[in-house]
PDB file of C-alpha atoms in Angstrom:
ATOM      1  CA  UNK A   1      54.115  -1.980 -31.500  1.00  0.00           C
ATOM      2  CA  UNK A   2      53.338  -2.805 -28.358  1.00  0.00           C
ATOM      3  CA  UNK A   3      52.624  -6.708 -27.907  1.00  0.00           C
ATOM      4  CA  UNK A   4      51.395  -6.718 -24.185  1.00  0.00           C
ATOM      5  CA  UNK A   5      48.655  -4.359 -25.060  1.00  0.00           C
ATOM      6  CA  UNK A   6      47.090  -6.900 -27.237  1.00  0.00           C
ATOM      7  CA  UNK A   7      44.159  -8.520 -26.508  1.00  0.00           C
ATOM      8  CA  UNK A   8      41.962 -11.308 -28.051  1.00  0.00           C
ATOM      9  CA  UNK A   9      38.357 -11.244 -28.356  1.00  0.00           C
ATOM     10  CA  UNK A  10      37.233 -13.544 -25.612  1.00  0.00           C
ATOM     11  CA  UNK A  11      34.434 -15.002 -28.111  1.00  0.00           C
ATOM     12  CA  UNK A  12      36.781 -16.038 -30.988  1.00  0.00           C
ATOM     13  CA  UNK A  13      37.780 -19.923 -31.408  1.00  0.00           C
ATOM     14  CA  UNK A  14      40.038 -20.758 -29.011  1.00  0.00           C
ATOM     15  CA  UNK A  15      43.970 -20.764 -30.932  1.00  0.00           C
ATOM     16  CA  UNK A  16      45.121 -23.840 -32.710  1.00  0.00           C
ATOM     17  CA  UNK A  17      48.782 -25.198 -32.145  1.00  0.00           C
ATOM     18  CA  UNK A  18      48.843 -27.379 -34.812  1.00  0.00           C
ATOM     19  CA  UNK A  19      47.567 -24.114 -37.234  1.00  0.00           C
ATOM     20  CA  UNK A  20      49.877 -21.867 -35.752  1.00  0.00           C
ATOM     21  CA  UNK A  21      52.736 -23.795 -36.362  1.00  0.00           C
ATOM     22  CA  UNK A  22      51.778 -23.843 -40.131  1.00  0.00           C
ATOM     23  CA  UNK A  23      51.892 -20.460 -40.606  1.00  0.00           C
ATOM     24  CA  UNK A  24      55.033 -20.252 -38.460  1.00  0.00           C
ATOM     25  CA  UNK A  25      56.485 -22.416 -41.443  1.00  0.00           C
ATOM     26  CA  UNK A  26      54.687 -20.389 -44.077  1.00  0.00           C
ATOM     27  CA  UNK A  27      55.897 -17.472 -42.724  1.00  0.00           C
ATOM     28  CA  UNK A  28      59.434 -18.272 -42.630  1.00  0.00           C
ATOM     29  CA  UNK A  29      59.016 -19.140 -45.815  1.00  0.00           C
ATOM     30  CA  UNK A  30      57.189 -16.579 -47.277  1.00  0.00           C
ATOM     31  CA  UNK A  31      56.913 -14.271 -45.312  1.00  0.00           C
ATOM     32  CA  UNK A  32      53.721 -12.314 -43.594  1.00  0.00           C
ATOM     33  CA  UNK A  33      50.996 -12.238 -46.710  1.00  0.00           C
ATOM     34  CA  UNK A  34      47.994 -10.592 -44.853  1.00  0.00           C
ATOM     35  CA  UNK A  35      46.915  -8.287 -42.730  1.00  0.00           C
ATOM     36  CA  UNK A  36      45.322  -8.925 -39.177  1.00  0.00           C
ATOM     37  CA  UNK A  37      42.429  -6.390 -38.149  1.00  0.00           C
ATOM     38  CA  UNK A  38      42.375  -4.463 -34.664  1.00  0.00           C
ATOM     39  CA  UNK A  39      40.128  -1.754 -33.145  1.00  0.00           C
ATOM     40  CA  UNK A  40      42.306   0.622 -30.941  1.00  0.00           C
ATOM     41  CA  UNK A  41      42.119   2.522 -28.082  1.00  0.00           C
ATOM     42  CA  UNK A  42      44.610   4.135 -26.146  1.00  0.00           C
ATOM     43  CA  UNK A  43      45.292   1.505 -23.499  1.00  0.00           C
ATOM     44  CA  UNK A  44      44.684  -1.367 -25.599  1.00  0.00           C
ATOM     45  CA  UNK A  45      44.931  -3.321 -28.832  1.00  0.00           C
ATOM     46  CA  UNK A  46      41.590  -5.284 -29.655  1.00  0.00           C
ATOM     47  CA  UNK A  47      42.569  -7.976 -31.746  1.00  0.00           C
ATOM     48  CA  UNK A  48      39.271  -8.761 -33.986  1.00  0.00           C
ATOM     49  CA  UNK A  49      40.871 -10.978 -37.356  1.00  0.00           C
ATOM     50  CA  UNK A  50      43.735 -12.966 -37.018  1.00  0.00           C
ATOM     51  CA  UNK A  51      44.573 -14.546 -34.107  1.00  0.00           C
ATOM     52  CA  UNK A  52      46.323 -17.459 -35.332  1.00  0.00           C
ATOM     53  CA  UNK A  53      48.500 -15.155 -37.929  1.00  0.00           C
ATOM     54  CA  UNK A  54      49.005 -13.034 -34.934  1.00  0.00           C
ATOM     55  CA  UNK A  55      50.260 -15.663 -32.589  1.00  0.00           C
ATOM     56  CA  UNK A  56      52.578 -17.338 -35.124  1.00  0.00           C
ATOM     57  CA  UNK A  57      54.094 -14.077 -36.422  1.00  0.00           C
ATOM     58  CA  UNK A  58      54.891 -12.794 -32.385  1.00  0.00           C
ATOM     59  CA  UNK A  59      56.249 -16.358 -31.573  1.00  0.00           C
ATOM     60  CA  UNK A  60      58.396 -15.126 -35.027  1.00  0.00           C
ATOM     61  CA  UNK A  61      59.400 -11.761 -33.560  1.00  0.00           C
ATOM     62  CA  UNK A  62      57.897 -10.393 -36.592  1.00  0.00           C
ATOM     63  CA  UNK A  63      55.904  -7.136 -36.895  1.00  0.00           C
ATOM     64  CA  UNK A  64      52.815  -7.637 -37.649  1.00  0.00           C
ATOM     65  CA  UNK A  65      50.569  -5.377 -40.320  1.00  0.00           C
ATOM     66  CA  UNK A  66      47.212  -4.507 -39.336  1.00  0.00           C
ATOM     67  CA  UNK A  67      44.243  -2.598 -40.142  1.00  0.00           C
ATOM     68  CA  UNK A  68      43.389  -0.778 -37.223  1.00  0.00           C
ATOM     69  CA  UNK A  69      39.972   1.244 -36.569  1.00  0.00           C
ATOM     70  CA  UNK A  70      39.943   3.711 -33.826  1.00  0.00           C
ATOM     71  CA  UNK A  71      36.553   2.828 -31.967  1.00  0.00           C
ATOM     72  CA  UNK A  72      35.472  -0.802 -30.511  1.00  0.00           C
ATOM     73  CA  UNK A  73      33.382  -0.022 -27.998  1.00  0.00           C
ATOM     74  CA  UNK A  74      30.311  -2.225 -29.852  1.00  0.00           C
ATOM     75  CA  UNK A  75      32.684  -5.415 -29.588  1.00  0.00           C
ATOM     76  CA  UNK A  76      33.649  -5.443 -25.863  1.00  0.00           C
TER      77      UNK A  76
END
């Protein structure tokens, strides 16, 4: 829910414009067809899957789903 606690693996592939504003289009289109994944804790948001979904859908102001596991401490 909340975005600013949302972070971005710092090893994934840096985010695509050019993607993102595909599946900005896509989205308005269609809508939001899959999930992103996250690993929470409670100060943060780990984003893990999805970064480009995620980006386009918050430039949206759409919620996004995710699958969310508890425990990350293997990824920091």
């Amino acid at each position: 829910k909340d975005k600013n606690k949302v972070k971005m693996l710092t090893y994934n592939r840096p985010v695509n414009r050019s993607l993102v504003n595909k599946l900005k289009e896509s989205m308005k289109k269609y809508g939001i067809l899959s999930t992103v994944t996250v690993y929470q804790s409670e100060k943060e948001t780990l984003l893990v899957d999805g970064q480009h979904r995620w980006t386009a859908a918050s430039e949206l102001g759409l919620d996004m789903p995710a699958i969310s596991k508890l425990d990350y401490g293997k990824f920091r």
